[in-house]
Coordinates of C-alpha atoms in Angstrom, one line a residue:
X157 CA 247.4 -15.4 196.7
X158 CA 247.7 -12.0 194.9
X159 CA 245.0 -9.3 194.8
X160 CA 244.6 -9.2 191.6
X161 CA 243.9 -12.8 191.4
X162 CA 241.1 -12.5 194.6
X163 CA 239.6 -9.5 192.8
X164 CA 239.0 -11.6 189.9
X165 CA 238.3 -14.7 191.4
X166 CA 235.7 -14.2 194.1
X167 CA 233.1 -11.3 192.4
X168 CA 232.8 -13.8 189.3
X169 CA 232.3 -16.9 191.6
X170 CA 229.0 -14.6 193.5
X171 CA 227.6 -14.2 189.9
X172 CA 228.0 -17.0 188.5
X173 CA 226.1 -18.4 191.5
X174 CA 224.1 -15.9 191.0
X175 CA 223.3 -16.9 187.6
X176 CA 222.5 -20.5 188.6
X177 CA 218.8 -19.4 188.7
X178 CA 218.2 -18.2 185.4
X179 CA 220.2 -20.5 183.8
X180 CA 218.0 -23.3 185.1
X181 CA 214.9 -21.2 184.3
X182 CA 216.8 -20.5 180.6
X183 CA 217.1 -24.9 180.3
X184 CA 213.2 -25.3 181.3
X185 CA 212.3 -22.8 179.0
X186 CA 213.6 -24.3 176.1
X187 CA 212.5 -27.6 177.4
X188 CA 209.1 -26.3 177.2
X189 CA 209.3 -25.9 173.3
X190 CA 208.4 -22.4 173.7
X191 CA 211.5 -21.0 172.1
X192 CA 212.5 -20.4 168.6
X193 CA 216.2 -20.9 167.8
X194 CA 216.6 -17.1 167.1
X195 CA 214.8 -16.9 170.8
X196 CA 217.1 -18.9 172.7
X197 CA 220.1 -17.1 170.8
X198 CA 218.6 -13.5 172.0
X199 CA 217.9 -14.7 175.6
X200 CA 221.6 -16.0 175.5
X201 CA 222.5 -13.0 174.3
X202 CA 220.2 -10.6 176.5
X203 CA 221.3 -12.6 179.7
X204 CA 225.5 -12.1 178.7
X205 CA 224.9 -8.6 178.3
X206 CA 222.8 -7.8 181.7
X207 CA 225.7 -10.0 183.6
X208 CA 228.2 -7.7 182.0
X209 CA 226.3 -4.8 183.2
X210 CA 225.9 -6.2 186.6
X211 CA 229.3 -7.5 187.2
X212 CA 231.6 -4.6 185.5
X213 CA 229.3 -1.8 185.4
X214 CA 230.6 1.1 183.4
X215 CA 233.8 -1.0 182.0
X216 CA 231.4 -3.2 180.5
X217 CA 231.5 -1.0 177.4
X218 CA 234.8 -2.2 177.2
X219 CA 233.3 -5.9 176.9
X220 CA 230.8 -5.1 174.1
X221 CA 232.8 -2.8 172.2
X222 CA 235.1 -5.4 170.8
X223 CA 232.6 -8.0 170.9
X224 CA 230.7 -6.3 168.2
X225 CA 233.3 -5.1 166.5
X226 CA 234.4 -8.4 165.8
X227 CA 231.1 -9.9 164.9
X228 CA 231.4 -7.2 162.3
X229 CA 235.4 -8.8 160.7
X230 CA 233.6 -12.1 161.1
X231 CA 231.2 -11.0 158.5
X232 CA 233.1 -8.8 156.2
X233 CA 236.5 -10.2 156.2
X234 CA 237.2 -12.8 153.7
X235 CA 238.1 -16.1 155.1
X236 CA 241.6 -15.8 153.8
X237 CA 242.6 -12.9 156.1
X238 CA 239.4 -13.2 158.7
X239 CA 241.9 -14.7 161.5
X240 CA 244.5 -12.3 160.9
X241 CA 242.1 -9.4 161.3
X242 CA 239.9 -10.4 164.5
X243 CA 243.4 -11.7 166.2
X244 CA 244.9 -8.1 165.7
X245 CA 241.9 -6.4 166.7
X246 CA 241.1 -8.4 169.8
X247 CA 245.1 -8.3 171.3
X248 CA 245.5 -4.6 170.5
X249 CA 242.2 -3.8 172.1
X250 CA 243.2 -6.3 175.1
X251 CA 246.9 -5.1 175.5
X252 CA 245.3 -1.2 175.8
X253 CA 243.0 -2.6 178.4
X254 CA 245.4 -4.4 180.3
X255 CA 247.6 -1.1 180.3
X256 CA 244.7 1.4 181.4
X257 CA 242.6 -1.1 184.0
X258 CA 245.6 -3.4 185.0
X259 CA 246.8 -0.8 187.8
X260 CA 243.6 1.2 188.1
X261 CA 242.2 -2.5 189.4
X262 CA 245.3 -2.9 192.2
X263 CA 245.2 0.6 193.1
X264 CA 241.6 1.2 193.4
X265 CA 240.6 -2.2 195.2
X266 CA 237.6 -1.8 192.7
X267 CA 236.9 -5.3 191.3
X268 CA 234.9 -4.2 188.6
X269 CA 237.9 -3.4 186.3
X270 CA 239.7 -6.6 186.8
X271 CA 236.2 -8.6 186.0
X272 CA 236.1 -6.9 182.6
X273 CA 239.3 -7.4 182.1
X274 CA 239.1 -11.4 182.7
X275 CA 236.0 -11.5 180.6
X276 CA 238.0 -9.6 177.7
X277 CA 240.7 -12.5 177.7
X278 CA 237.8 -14.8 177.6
X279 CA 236.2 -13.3 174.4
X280 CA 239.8 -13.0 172.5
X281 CA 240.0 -16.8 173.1
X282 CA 236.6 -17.2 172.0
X283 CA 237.0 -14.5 168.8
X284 CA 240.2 -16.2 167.5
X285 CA 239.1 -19.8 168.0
X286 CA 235.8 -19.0 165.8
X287 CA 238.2 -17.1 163.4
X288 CA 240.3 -19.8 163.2
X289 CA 237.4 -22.0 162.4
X290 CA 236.2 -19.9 159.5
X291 CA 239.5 -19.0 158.2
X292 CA 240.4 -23.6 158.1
X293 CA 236.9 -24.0 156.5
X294 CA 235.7 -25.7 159.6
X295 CA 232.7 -23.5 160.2
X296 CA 230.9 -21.8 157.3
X297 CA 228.7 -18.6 158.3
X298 CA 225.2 -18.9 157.1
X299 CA 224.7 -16.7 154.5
X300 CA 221.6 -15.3 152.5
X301 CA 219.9 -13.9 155.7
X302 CA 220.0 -10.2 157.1
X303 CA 223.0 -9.1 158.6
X304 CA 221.0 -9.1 162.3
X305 CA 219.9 -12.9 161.7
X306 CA 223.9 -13.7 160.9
X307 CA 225.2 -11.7 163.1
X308 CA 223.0 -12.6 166.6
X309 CA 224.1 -16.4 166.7
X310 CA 227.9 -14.8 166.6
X311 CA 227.3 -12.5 168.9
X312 CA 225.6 -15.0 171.3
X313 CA 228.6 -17.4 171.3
X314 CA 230.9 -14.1 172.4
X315 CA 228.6 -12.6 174.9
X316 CA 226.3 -15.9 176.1
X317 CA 225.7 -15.6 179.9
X318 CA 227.3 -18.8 180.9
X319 CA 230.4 -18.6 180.2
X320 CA 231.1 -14.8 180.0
X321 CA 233.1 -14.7 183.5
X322 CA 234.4 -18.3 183.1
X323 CA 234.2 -21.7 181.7
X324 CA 235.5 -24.0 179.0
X325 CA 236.4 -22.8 176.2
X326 CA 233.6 -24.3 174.2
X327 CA 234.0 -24.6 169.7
X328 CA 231.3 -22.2 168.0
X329 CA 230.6 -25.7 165.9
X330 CA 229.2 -27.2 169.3
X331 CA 227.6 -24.0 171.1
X332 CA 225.1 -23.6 167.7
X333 CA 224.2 -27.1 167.7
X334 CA 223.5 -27.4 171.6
X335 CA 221.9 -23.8 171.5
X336 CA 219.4 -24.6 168.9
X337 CA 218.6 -28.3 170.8
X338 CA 218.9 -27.2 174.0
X339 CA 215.6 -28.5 175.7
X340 CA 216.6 -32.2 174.2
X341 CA 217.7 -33.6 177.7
X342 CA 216.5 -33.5 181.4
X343 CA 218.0 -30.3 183.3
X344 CA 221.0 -32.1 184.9
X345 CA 220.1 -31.1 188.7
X346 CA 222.3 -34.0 190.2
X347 CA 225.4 -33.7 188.3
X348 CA 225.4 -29.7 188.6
X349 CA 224.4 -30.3 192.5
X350 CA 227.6 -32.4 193.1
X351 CA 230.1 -30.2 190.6
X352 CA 228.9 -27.5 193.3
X353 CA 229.4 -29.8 196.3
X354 CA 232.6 -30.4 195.2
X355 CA 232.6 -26.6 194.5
X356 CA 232.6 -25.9 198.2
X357 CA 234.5 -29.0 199.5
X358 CA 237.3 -27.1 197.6
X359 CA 236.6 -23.9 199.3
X360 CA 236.3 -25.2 202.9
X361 CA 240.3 -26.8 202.0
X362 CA 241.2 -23.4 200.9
X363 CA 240.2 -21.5 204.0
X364 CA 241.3 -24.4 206.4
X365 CA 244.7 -24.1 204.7
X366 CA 244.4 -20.8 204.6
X367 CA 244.4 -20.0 208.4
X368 CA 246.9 -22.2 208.6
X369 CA 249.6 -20.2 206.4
X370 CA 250.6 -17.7 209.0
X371 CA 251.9 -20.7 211.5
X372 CA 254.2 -21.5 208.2
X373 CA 256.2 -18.6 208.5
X374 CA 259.5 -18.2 209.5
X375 CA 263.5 -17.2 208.8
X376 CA 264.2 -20.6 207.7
X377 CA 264.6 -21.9 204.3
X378 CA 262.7 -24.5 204.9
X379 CA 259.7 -22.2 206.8
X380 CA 259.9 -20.4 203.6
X381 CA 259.6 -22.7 201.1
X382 CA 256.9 -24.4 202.9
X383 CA 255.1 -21.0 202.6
X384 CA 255.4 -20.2 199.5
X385 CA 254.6 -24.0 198.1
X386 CA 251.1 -23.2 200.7
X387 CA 250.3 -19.7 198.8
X388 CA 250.9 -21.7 195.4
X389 CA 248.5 -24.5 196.5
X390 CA 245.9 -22.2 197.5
X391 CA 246.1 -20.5 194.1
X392 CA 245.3 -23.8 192.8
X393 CA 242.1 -24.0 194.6
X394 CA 240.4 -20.9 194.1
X395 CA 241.2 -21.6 190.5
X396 CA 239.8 -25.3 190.9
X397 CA 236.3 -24.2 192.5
X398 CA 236.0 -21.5 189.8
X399 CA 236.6 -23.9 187.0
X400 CA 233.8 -26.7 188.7
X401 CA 231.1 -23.3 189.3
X402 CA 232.0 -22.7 185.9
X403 CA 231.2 -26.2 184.4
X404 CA 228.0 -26.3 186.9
X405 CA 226.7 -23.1 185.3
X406 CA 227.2 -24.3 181.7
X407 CA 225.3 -27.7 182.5
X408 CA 222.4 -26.4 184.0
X409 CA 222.1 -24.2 180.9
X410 CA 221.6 -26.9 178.7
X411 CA 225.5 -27.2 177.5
X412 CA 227.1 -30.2 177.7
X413 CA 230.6 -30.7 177.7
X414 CA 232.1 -33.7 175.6
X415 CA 235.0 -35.7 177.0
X416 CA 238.3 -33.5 177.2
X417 CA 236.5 -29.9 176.8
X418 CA 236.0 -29.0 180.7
X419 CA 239.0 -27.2 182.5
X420 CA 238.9 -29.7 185.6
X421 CA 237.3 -33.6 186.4
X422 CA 238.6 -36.1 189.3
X423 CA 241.0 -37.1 187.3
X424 CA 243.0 -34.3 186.0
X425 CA 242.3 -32.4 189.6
X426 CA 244.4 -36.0 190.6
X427 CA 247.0 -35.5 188.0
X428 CA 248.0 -31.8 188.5
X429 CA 248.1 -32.7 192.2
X430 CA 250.6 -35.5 192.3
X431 CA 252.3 -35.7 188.9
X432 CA 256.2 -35.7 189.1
X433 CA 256.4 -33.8 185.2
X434 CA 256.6 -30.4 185.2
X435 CA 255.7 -30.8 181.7
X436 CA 252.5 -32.7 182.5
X437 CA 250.9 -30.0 185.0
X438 CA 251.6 -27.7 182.4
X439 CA 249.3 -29.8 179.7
X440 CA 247.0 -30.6 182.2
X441 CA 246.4 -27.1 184.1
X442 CA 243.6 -25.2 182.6
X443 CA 242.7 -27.5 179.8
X444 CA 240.7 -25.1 177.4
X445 CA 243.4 -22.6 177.9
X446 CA 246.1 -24.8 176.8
X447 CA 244.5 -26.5 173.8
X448 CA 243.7 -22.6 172.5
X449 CA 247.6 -21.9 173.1
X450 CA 248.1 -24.9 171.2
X451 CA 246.0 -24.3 168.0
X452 CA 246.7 -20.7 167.7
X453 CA 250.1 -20.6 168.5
X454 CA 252.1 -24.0 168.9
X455 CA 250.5 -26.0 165.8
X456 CA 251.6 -23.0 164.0
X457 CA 254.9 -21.0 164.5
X458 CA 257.7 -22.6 162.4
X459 CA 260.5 -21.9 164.7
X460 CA 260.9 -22.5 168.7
X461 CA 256.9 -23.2 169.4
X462 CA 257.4 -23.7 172.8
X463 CA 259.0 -20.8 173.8
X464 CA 256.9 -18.6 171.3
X465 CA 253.6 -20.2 173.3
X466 CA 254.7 -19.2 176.7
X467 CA 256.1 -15.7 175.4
X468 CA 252.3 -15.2 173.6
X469 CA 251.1 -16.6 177.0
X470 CA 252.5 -13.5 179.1
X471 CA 251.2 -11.0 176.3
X472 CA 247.8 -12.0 176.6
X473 CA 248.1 -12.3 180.6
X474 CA 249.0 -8.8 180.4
X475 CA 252.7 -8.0 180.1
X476 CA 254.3 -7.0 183.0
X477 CA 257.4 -7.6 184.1
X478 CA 256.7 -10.7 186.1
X479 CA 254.5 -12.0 183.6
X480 CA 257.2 -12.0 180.9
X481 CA 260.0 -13.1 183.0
X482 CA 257.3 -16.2 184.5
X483 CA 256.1 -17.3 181.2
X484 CA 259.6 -17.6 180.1
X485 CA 261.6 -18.7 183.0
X486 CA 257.7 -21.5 182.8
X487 CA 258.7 -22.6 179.1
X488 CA 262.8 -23.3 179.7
X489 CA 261.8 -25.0 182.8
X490 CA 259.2 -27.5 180.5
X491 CA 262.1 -27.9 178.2
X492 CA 264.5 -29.0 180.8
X493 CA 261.8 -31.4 182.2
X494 CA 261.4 -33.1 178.7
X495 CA 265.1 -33.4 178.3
X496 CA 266.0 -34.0 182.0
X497 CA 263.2 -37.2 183.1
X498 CA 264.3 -39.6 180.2
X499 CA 267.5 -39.4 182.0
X500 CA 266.5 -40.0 184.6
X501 CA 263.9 -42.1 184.5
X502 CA 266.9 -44.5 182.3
X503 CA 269.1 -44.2 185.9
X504 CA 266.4 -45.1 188.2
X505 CA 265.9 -49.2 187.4
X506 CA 265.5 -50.4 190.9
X507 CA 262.3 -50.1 192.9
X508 CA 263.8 -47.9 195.9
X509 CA 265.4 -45.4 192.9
X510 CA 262.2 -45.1 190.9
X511 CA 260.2 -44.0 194.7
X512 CA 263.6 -41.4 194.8
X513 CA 263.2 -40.0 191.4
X514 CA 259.8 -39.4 191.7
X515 CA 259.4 -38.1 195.4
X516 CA 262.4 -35.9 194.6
X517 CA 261.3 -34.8 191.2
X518 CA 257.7 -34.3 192.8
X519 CA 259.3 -31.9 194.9
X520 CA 261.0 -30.1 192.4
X521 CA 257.8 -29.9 190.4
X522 CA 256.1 -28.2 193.1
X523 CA 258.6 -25.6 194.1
X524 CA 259.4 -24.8 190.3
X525 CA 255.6 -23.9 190.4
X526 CA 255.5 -21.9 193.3
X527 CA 258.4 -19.6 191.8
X528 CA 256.6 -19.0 188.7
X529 CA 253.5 -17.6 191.1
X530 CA 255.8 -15.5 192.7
X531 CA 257.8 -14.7 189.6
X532 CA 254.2 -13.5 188.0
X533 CA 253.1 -11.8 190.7
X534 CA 256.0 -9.5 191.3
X535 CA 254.4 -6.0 189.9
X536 CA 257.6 -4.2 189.8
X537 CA 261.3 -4.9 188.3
X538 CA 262.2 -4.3 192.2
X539 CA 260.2 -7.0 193.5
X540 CA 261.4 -9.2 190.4
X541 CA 264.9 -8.7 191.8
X542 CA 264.2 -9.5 194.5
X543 CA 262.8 -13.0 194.0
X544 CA 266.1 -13.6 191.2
X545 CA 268.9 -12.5 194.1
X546 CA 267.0 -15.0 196.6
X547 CA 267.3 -18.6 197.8
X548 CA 264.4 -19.5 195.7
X549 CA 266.0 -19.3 192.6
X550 CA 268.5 -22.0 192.8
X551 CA 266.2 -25.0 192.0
X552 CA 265.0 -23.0 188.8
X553 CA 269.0 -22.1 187.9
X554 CA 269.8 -25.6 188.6
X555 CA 267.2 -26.8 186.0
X556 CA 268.4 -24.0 183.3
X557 CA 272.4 -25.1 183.9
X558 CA 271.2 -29.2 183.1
X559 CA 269.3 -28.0 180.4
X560 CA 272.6 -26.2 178.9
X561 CA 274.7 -29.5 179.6
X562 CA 272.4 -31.3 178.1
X563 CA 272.2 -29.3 175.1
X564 CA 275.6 -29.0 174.4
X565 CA 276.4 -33.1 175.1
X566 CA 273.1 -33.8 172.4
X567 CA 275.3 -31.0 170.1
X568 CA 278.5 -32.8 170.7
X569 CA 277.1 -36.3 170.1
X570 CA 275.7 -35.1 166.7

């Protein structure tokens, strides 16, 4: 794994844990009856703002400041132009982050400034989804109060202490009503207890595998695509047991998630994990993620909304060279896997051929995912390079030149 991904990764999943206790002491007091909804959206609030503090120090500034000042579009903008507005503000003020903290946080070793960072991309998901809410006519702000008493439950769905470092991607439509009921059901001790088990399960298989890396190393091709299909699949773990901390933390504050709203359950861990469609890991992988990508992007760009998602994707990621070159080499590889599998899924009839295709095409799927990792972690057009003049690149080149025959036999046919 990179170090920019550990520096992320491993401070957020300490304070979440650490935020286990007053999340549960957050549920009972709301369970009590004690607390007024403005209450519970101040304590919410209160608690996002200390864990800023805590986690980021200094660079939480950088947190708040665009936090507030989108509270303020939300509430002065017209709903005509409201998305347009908080969407420019949040990726201009995002893109100058990435630019100042993204290096200072490699360089440095400090994980402070990759924290905020992660928790900024967080709150411009959360900012645009709740713009695009108000500007569809899906939410309506309350109005007829003072600007504090419309403004706090806004600024406690951007800033509320659960889901500041991580989590779902929950709508502002469900946080309000769960906020102001929270208290309604029994603090669910057993279910967060086993997301956590499962939690460290995950983390034991990451450092078993982990030690076992350096023993996959060698000149070989085959060493070294063993190696790097190893340092992708341990990316996917300490992604895994963030998400399931993540979902923990949210349920033992009182927020439920509905069917299809959490990031990772049995089932999609079992999908992403043996699926044969590049096309499917890529739906399935980070599930709030991909259905904001979907709704602010896909559902609406006229032309190319594939390729337009992906390219969006590497802007908000940050930018760099690898990212843009990864989300892009990501999004032709998706479209050669939606043109390439009914062909070969129309070829593969007999029993033996279908177990072929889909060992084979398993393969493929894993490798093709391993060079995006490395493709997005190169940090320099030298490293990039690199990675395009080697071996690796051949299975990804291969996919690009069936996508072109492809193309061009569906434009000849027509």
């Amino acid at each position: 794994m990179r170090s920019a991904d550990l520096l992320i990764l491993l401070p957020a999943a300490w304070y979440q844990l650490a935020a286990f206790p007053f999340a549960a002491l957050f549920h009972q007091l709301c369970a009590s009856g004690q607390l007024s909804p403005t209450a519970r959206y101040t304590l919410l609030l209160t608690g996002g703002c200390l864990l800023a503090v805590t986690a980021m120090g200094s660079y939480a500034a950088l947190l708040l400041i665009p936090a507030a000042a989108s509270v303020l579009v939300l509430l002065s903008a017209s709903p005509a132009h409201v998305h347009t507005w908080v969407f420019g503000l949040q990726m201009c003020w995002q893109t100058l982050c990435h630019l100042g903290l993204g290096s200072l946080a490699l360089e440095s070793g400090d994980a402070r400034p990759a924290v905020a960072l992660s928790a900024i991309m967080l709150l411009t998901q959360k900012a645009t989804y709740l713009a695009l809410d108000v500007h569809e006519g899906t939410v309506l702000l309350q109005t007829g109060q003072g600007l504090l008493q419309q403004a706090l439950p806004l600024s406690s769905y951007l800033l509320y202490f659960p889901a500041l470092l991580g989590g779902p991607l929950l709508p502002f439509s469900s946080f309000r009503v769960q906020a102001e009921s929270l208290g309604a059901v029994p603090l669910p001790l057993e279910a967060a207890g086993w997301r956590c088990l499962g939690a460290l399960a995950l983390q034991g298989l990451r450092v078993g595998l982990e030690g076992c890396l350096p023993r996959v190393q060698g000149c070989s091709i085959l060493a070294t695509l063993c190696h790097a299909w190893m340092r992708a699949l341990l990316f996917r773990l300490a992604y895994y047991t963030q998400w399931v901390l993540d979902e923990a933390l949210l349920e033992v504050a009182g927020f439920g998630l509905e069917e299809g709203q959490g990031d990772l359950s049995g089932r999609e861990l079992w999908v992403l994990e043996t699926t044969h469609r590049l096309a499917v890991f890529t739906r399935t992988w980070n599930r709030s993620t991909s259905r904001w990508l979907r709704r602010l992007v896909f559902q609406r760009c006229p032309a190319q909304p594939l390729l337009a998602t992906f390219a969006f994707s590497a802007w908000w990621h940050g930018l760099r060279p690898g990212h843009v070159f990864g989300f892009l080499c990501w999004a032709v590889m998706v479209e050669a896997d939606y043109r390439i599998h009914p062909f070969l899924s129309a070829w593969a009839t007999s029993r033996v051929a279908k177990l072929l295709y889909r060992g084979t095409t398993w393969v493929f799927t894993q490798l093709i995912v391993a060079y995006v990792l490395d493709a997005v972690e190169a940090e320099s057009l030298s490293a990039l390079c690199l990675l395009w003049t080697s071996y690796k690149s051949i299975l990804p080149l291969s996919y690009g030149v069936v996508l072109l025959l492809l193309l061009s036999r569906k434009a000849k046919q027509n």
